[in-house]
Amino acid sequence: MYSLPDLVPALPELWLAVAGMALLMVGVFSGNRSTHLLIWLSVVAIGSALILVLYVSPQSSNSITFSDMFIADRFAGFSKCLVLIGSALALVLSIGYLKTERIERFEYPVLLVLATLGMLMMVSANDLIALYLGLELQSLALYVLAAFRRESLRSTEAGLKYFVLGALSSGMLLYGCSLIYGFTGSTNFTAIASSIVASPTVGVGLIIGLVFVISGLAFKVSAVPFHMWTPDVYEGAPTPITAFFAIAPKIAALALFLRILVGPFLELAGDWQQVIIVISVASMLLGSLAAIWQTNIKRLMAYSSIGHMGYALIGLSAGTVEGVRGVLVYLVIYLAMNVGAFSVVLCMRRDGESVENIEDLSGLSQTNPMLALAMGVFMFSLAGVPPLAGFFAKFYVFMAAINSGLYVVAIIGVLASVIGAFYYVRIVKIMYFDEPRETFEKPIRRELSVTMAVAGVFSLFFFLYPGPIINQAQYAALSLFP
Amino acid sequence: MIVQTIVFYIFAGVTIGAAVMVVAARNPVHSVLFLILAFFNSAGLFVLMGAEFVAMILIIVYVGAVAVLFLFVVMMLDINFVELRQGFLQYLPIGGVIGLILMIELIMLLGAETVAIPKTLLATVPIPPIEDRTNTAAIGDVLYTKYIYAFQAAGMVLFTAMVGAIVLTLRERSGVRKQRISNQVSRRRAESVELKKVEPRDGL
């Protein structure tokens, strides 16, 4: 008869689910006064989940459980660590913001924990059903978080826009899943893979299904041509939530991209490579060209993230272990750079209000030299100037592309990053050479300066000791390939 | 067999007719009623296929809950439906083109070669014949065992949706009189009853 599934591989998820519900209870019984406490408790919960991922769940072997729906391998472990770190940092960044904007509501950390749970489930999905449920759990929480400032028109617009387009993308994804199920006879990734290997010809239906799934996932990583929602949502959402959007969901969705394309559909690499190459080249070009005309720093970061997703997808289009490793290293560095840049954006406050225009940064080097220095480091790193971390991120994916013969893609990538460097360096120019404006509010909150410092040190000195991260990424990438 | 075919066409015909009327009816309340008719007939189609569990769920969930909710929304909200419909002709061309493309794709898919599903895949959870085991029991066999992960995950999704709906809509309104049971119960006689000495022929 039926025996209880092995719960140990899924311990981080179970822990986060229980913690989310317990935190909600605490919030319901003690009201909005407890928001500050709840944020720290959520950080502790996410931190404990990180410890569970690292030390308790057997990530070193490919453990599959819940009747093959859930997989915990090194790849899942690596991506989960990134997602959990990103979520915890987003929570820490929100502490001051919630207080000053008077939206301290206890559901905020709970929704963030639930979104994180959804991302962990996405990363560990080994079945189309599990994939969809994780994605939907993550997205539902994100829609609400985008509209969290109910009284602000822009925030509600962001939430509604994200919701409508997200529903559309879920529809495409589901349609693709149903086609894949119909043409392979299973929703399970392992079974799909063996069915593709076993069948002599590849059906058109299967390819159409795969393209629909890719479109649905491309929406989640906001790759061109499914990027339209990104600038509006990033601009309208509360700033720490924008930071969260830029980091954790992108990492989870990209990990899912790798999991599904390299896992069950490796046999069809020739077919999906073309699609990924087109998406990636279009994202890089749009990300660097459209950002030039932006005046709002959050919109600029939105276009920047579109571009960065394009670079990361180059690694996927290579379809090799080296390429996957490149994507994972890219995600680590992307996480650090974005946390840093958004901490600086959260410091942009004047007379009790957030300011978001790039012009507001002018002369920052004179009014607040340390902040200007930090922002300068992040901008140069995002632009990919050696020896900062951002350069190595791009270096690994471009190398992977060249080694698998994708010279044109790599050249376009280099050109796009040169164009992109223009708008990053323009911010540095505005900070260092323009007439100073009124100073930003001082002092900077302690947690913001800590995250800024850590992210800055990481971006500056990554090149000295990149070994451990690259080794771990290598193991993770190897575990993905059969 | 012939009876089954006749019943199928009756159900299918009424479903399509009702669905057309949902869009075409002028009165929104009529639309919802036609929607309920469409649901009932689709449930009949499911029964014909031997999927009685889905048929019952369709009636209980969609007719019992969703359609009634729609009725409430239609009756409570003052929406000008005539105005809503004005965009119809404007959007008709683009909608028609998209519909046509989807139609062509579907036809192409129907024409695509069929794939024989490997026997090994089906054998993991064989679908028992209807004579042996009813739908409901067959779903019960796997829902809490094989698909426990999906079941629990769906529960978390619904939980998040509930929290989200409350976050976005609940607002504390000031100046609303609420019943406070603790205040009512903790009232003491001394606070609420006052004994006045009334002199005869004086009044208060």
PDB file of N, CA and C in Angstrom, chain B residues 7-19 22 34-60 62-63:
ATOM      1  N   VAL B   7     -29.291  12.214 -26.884  1.00  0.00           N
ATOM      2  CA  VAL B   7     -29.132  12.996 -25.651  1.00  0.00           C
ATOM      3  C   VAL B   7     -27.920  13.914 -25.761  1.00  0.00           C
ATOM      4  N   PHE B   8     -26.833  13.357 -26.367  1.00  0.00           N
ATOM      5  CA  PHE B   8     -25.635  14.184 -26.535  1.00  0.00           C
ATOM      6  C   PHE B   8     -25.947  15.437 -27.337  1.00  0.00           C
ATOM      7  N   TYR B   9     -26.643  15.253 -28.465  1.00  0.00           N
ATOM      8  CA  TYR B   9     -26.900  16.429 -29.296  1.00  0.00           C
ATOM      9  C   TYR B   9     -27.821  17.416 -28.604  1.00  0.00           C
ATOM     10  N   ILE B  10     -28.780  16.898 -27.822  1.00  0.00           N
ATOM     11  CA  ILE B  10     -29.654  17.822 -27.089  1.00  0.00           C
ATOM     12  C   ILE B  10     -28.814  18.657 -26.114  1.00  0.00           C
ATOM     13  N   PHE B  11     -28.009  17.965 -25.291  1.00  0.00           N
ATOM     14  CA  PHE B  11     -27.180  18.681 -24.313  1.00  0.00           C
ATOM     15  C   PHE B  11     -26.249  19.667 -25.001  1.00  0.00           C
ATOM     16  N   ALA B  12     -25.566  19.192 -26.053  1.00  0.00           N
ATOM     17  CA  ALA B  12     -24.580  20.040 -26.727  1.00  0.00           C
ATOM     18  C   ALA B  12     -25.270  21.241 -27.352  1.00  0.00           C
ATOM     19  N   GLY B  13     -26.423  20.994 -27.999  1.00  0.00           N
ATOM     20  CA  GLY B  13     -27.127  22.095 -28.644  1.00  0.00           C
ATOM     21  C   GLY B  13     -27.566  23.141 -27.641  1.00  0.00           C
ATOM     22  N   VAL B  14     -28.158  22.674 -26.522  1.00  0.00           N
ATOM     23  CA  VAL B  14     -28.628  23.627 -25.517  1.00  0.00           C
ATOM     24  C   VAL B  14     -27.446  24.395 -24.926  1.00  0.00           C
ATOM     25  N   THR B  15     -26.321  23.702 -24.711  1.00  0.00           N
ATOM     26  CA  THR B  15     -25.139  24.384 -24.157  1.00  0.00           C
ATOM     27  C   THR B  15     -24.704  25.517 -25.068  1.00  0.00           C
ATOM     28  N   ILE B  16     -24.595  25.218 -26.365  1.00  0.00           N
ATOM     29  CA  ILE B  16     -24.112  26.251 -27.289  1.00  0.00           C
ATOM     30  C   ILE B  16     -25.118  27.390 -27.369  1.00  0.00           C
ATOM     31  N   GLY B  17     -26.409  27.032 -27.438  1.00  0.00           N
ATOM     32  CA  GLY B  17     -27.436  28.077 -27.498  1.00  0.00           C
ATOM     33  C   GLY B  17     -27.385  28.963 -26.267  1.00  0.00           C
ATOM     34  N   ALA B  18     -27.280  28.344 -25.103  1.00  0.00           N
ATOM     35  CA  ALA B  18     -27.238  29.108 -23.866  1.00  0.00           C
ATOM     36  C   ALA B  18     -26.002  29.985 -23.828  1.00  0.00           C
ATOM     37  N   ALA B  19     -24.867  29.439 -24.307  1.00  0.00           N
ATOM     38  CA  ALA B  19     -23.626  30.223 -24.294  1.00  0.00           C
ATOM     39  C   ALA B  19     -23.751  31.442 -25.185  1.00  0.00           C
ATOM     40  N   VAL B  22     -25.749  34.023 -23.387  1.00  0.00           N
ATOM     41  CA  VAL B  22     -25.022  34.713 -22.311  1.00  0.00           C
ATOM     42  C   VAL B  22     -24.432  36.008 -22.842  1.00  0.00           C
ATOM     43  N   PHE B  34     -28.707  32.286 -18.132  1.00  0.00           N
ATOM     44  CA  PHE B  34     -28.317  31.434 -19.263  1.00  0.00           C
ATOM     45  C   PHE B  34     -26.998  30.723 -18.979  1.00  0.00           C
ATOM     46  N   LEU B  35     -26.127  31.417 -18.258  1.00  0.00           N
ATOM     47  CA  LEU B  35     -24.855  30.788 -17.895  1.00  0.00           C
ATOM     48  C   LEU B  35     -25.113  29.544 -17.049  1.00  0.00           C
ATOM     49  N   ILE B  36     -26.050  29.665 -16.121  1.00  0.00           N
ATOM     50  CA  ILE B  36     -26.376  28.517 -15.273  1.00  0.00           C
ATOM     51  C   ILE B  36     -26.924  27.373 -16.136  1.00  0.00           C
ATOM     52  N   LEU B  37     -27.756  27.729 -17.121  1.00  0.00           N
ATOM     53  CA  LEU B  37     -28.287  26.706 -18.028  1.00  0.00           C
ATOM     54  C   LEU B  37     -27.142  25.995 -18.760  1.00  0.00           C
ATOM     55  N   ALA B  38     -26.172  26.815 -19.215  1.00  0.00           N
ATOM     56  CA  ALA B  38     -25.023  26.232 -19.926  1.00  0.00           C
ATOM     57  C   ALA B  38     -24.254  25.283 -19.018  1.00  0.00           C
ATOM     58  N   PHE B  39     -24.082  25.675 -17.750  1.00  0.00           N
ATOM     59  CA  PHE B  39     -23.369  24.818 -16.792  1.00  0.00           C
ATOM     60  C   PHE B  39     -24.102  23.493 -16.620  1.00  0.00           C
ATOM     61  N   PHE B  40     -25.425  23.560 -16.454  1.00  0.00           N
ATOM     62  CA  PHE B  40     -26.195  22.332 -16.238  1.00  0.00           C
ATOM     63  C   PHE B  40     -26.032  21.384 -17.426  1.00  0.00           C
ATOM     64  N   ASN B  41     -26.094  21.946 -18.637  1.00  0.00           N
ATOM     65  CA  ASN B  41     -26.002  21.072 -19.801  1.00  0.00           C
ATOM     66  C   ASN B  41     -24.606  20.509 -19.989  1.00  0.00           C
ATOM     67  N   SER B  42     -23.564  21.317 -19.609  1.00  0.00           N
ATOM     68  CA  SER B  42     -22.215  20.743 -19.711  1.00  0.00           C
ATOM     69  C   SER B  42     -22.071  19.621 -18.702  1.00  0.00           C
ATOM     70  N   ALA B  43     -22.709  19.788 -17.536  1.00  0.00           N
ATOM     71  CA  ALA B  43     -22.672  18.708 -16.547  1.00  0.00           C
ATOM     72  C   ALA B  43     -23.295  17.453 -17.142  1.00  0.00           C
ATOM     73  N   GLY B  44     -24.391  17.630 -17.904  1.00  0.00           N
ATOM     74  CA  GLY B  44     -25.003  16.485 -18.576  1.00  0.00           C
ATOM     75  C   GLY B  44     -24.027  15.825 -19.532  1.00  0.00           C
ATOM     76  N   LEU B  45     -23.257  16.641 -20.260  1.00  0.00           N
ATOM     77  CA  LEU B  45     -22.267  16.086 -21.191  1.00  0.00           C
ATOM     78  C   LEU B  45     -21.226  15.264 -20.443  1.00  0.00           C
ATOM     79  N   PHE B  46     -20.814  15.757 -19.273  1.00  0.00           N
ATOM     80  CA  PHE B  46     -19.830  15.016 -18.481  1.00  0.00           C
ATOM     81  C   PHE B  46     -20.400  13.669 -18.040  1.00  0.00           C
ATOM     82  N   VAL B  47     -21.662  13.673 -17.627  1.00  0.00           N
ATOM     83  CA  VAL B  47     -22.269  12.403 -17.200  1.00  0.00           C
ATOM     84  C   VAL B  47     -22.260  11.414 -18.352  1.00  0.00           C
ATOM     85  N   LEU B  48     -22.546  11.923 -19.570  1.00  0.00           N
ATOM     86  CA  LEU B  48     -22.544  11.036 -20.739  1.00  0.00           C
ATOM     87  C   LEU B  48     -21.169  10.410 -20.941  1.00  0.00           C
ATOM     88  N   MET B  49     -20.114  11.154 -20.576  1.00  0.00           N
ATOM     89  CA  MET B  49     -18.759  10.630 -20.762  1.00  0.00           C
ATOM     90  C   MET B  49     -18.361   9.695 -19.640  1.00  0.00           C
ATOM     91  N   GLY B  50     -19.219   9.560 -18.640  1.00  0.00           N
ATOM     92  CA  GLY B  50     -18.879   8.707 -17.512  1.00  0.00           C
ATOM     93  C   GLY B  50     -18.081   9.412 -16.449  1.00  0.00           C
ATOM     94  N   ALA B  51     -18.030  10.743 -16.512  1.00  0.00           N
ATOM     95  CA  ALA B  51     -17.280  11.488 -15.505  1.00  0.00           C
ATOM     96  C   ALA B  51     -18.273  12.127 -14.550  1.00  0.00           C
ATOM     97  N   GLU B  52     -18.886  11.303 -13.722  1.00  0.00           N
ATOM     98  CA  GLU B  52     -19.972  11.865 -12.912  1.00  0.00           C
ATOM     99  C   GLU B  52     -19.439  12.775 -11.812  1.00  0.00           C
ATOM    100  N   PHE B  53     -18.196  12.542 -11.379  1.00  0.00           N
ATOM    101  CA  PHE B  53     -17.654  13.390 -10.315  1.00  0.00           C
ATOM    102  C   PHE B  53     -17.507  14.833 -10.803  1.00  0.00           C
ATOM    103  N   VAL B  54     -16.923  14.988 -11.998  1.00  0.00           N
ATOM    104  CA  VAL B  54     -16.743  16.337 -12.535  1.00  0.00           C
ATOM    105  C   VAL B  54     -18.106  17.003 -12.749  1.00  0.00           C
ATOM    106  N   ALA B  55     -19.094  16.193 -13.173  1.00  0.00           N
ATOM    107  CA  ALA B  55     -20.428  16.746 -13.394  1.00  0.00           C
ATOM    108  C   ALA B  55     -20.989  17.322 -12.099  1.00  0.00           C
ATOM    109  N   MET B  56     -20.880  16.561 -11.020  1.00  0.00           N
ATOM    110  CA  MET B  56     -21.409  17.036  -9.732  1.00  0.00           C
ATOM    111  C   MET B  56     -20.660  18.266  -9.253  1.00  0.00           C
ATOM    112  N   ILE B  57     -19.324  18.238  -9.421  1.00  0.00           N
ATOM    113  CA  ILE B  57     -18.520  19.383  -8.988  1.00  0.00           C
ATOM    114  C   ILE B  57     -18.929  20.627  -9.766  1.00  0.00           C
ATOM    115  N   LEU B  58     -19.172  20.423 -11.054  1.00  0.00           N
ATOM    116  CA  LEU B  58     -19.565  21.559 -11.896  1.00  0.00           C
ATOM    117  C   LEU B  58     -20.841  22.185 -11.345  1.00  0.00           C
ATOM    118  N   ILE B  59     -21.792  21.345 -10.972  1.00  0.00           N
ATOM    119  CA  ILE B  59     -23.056  21.883 -10.476  1.00  0.00           C
ATOM    120  C   ILE B  59     -22.878  22.500  -9.099  1.00  0.00           C
ATOM    121  N   ILE B  60     -22.170  21.790  -8.228  1.00  0.00           N
ATOM    122  CA  ILE B  60     -22.054  22.293  -6.855  1.00  0.00           C
ATOM    123  C   ILE B  60     -21.233  23.576  -6.828  1.00  0.00           C
ATOM    124  N   TYR B  62     -19.828  25.503  -9.587  1.00  0.00           N
ATOM    125  CA  TYR B  62     -20.097  26.594 -10.526  1.00  0.00           C
ATOM    126  C   TYR B  62     -21.507  27.132 -10.396  1.00  0.00           C
ATOM    127  N   VAL B  63     -22.500  26.244 -10.374  1.00  0.00           N
ATOM    128  CA  VAL B  63     -23.873  26.730 -10.247  1.00  0.00           C
ATOM    129  C   VAL B  63     -24.122  27.201  -8.826  1.00  0.00           C
TER     130      VAL B  63
END
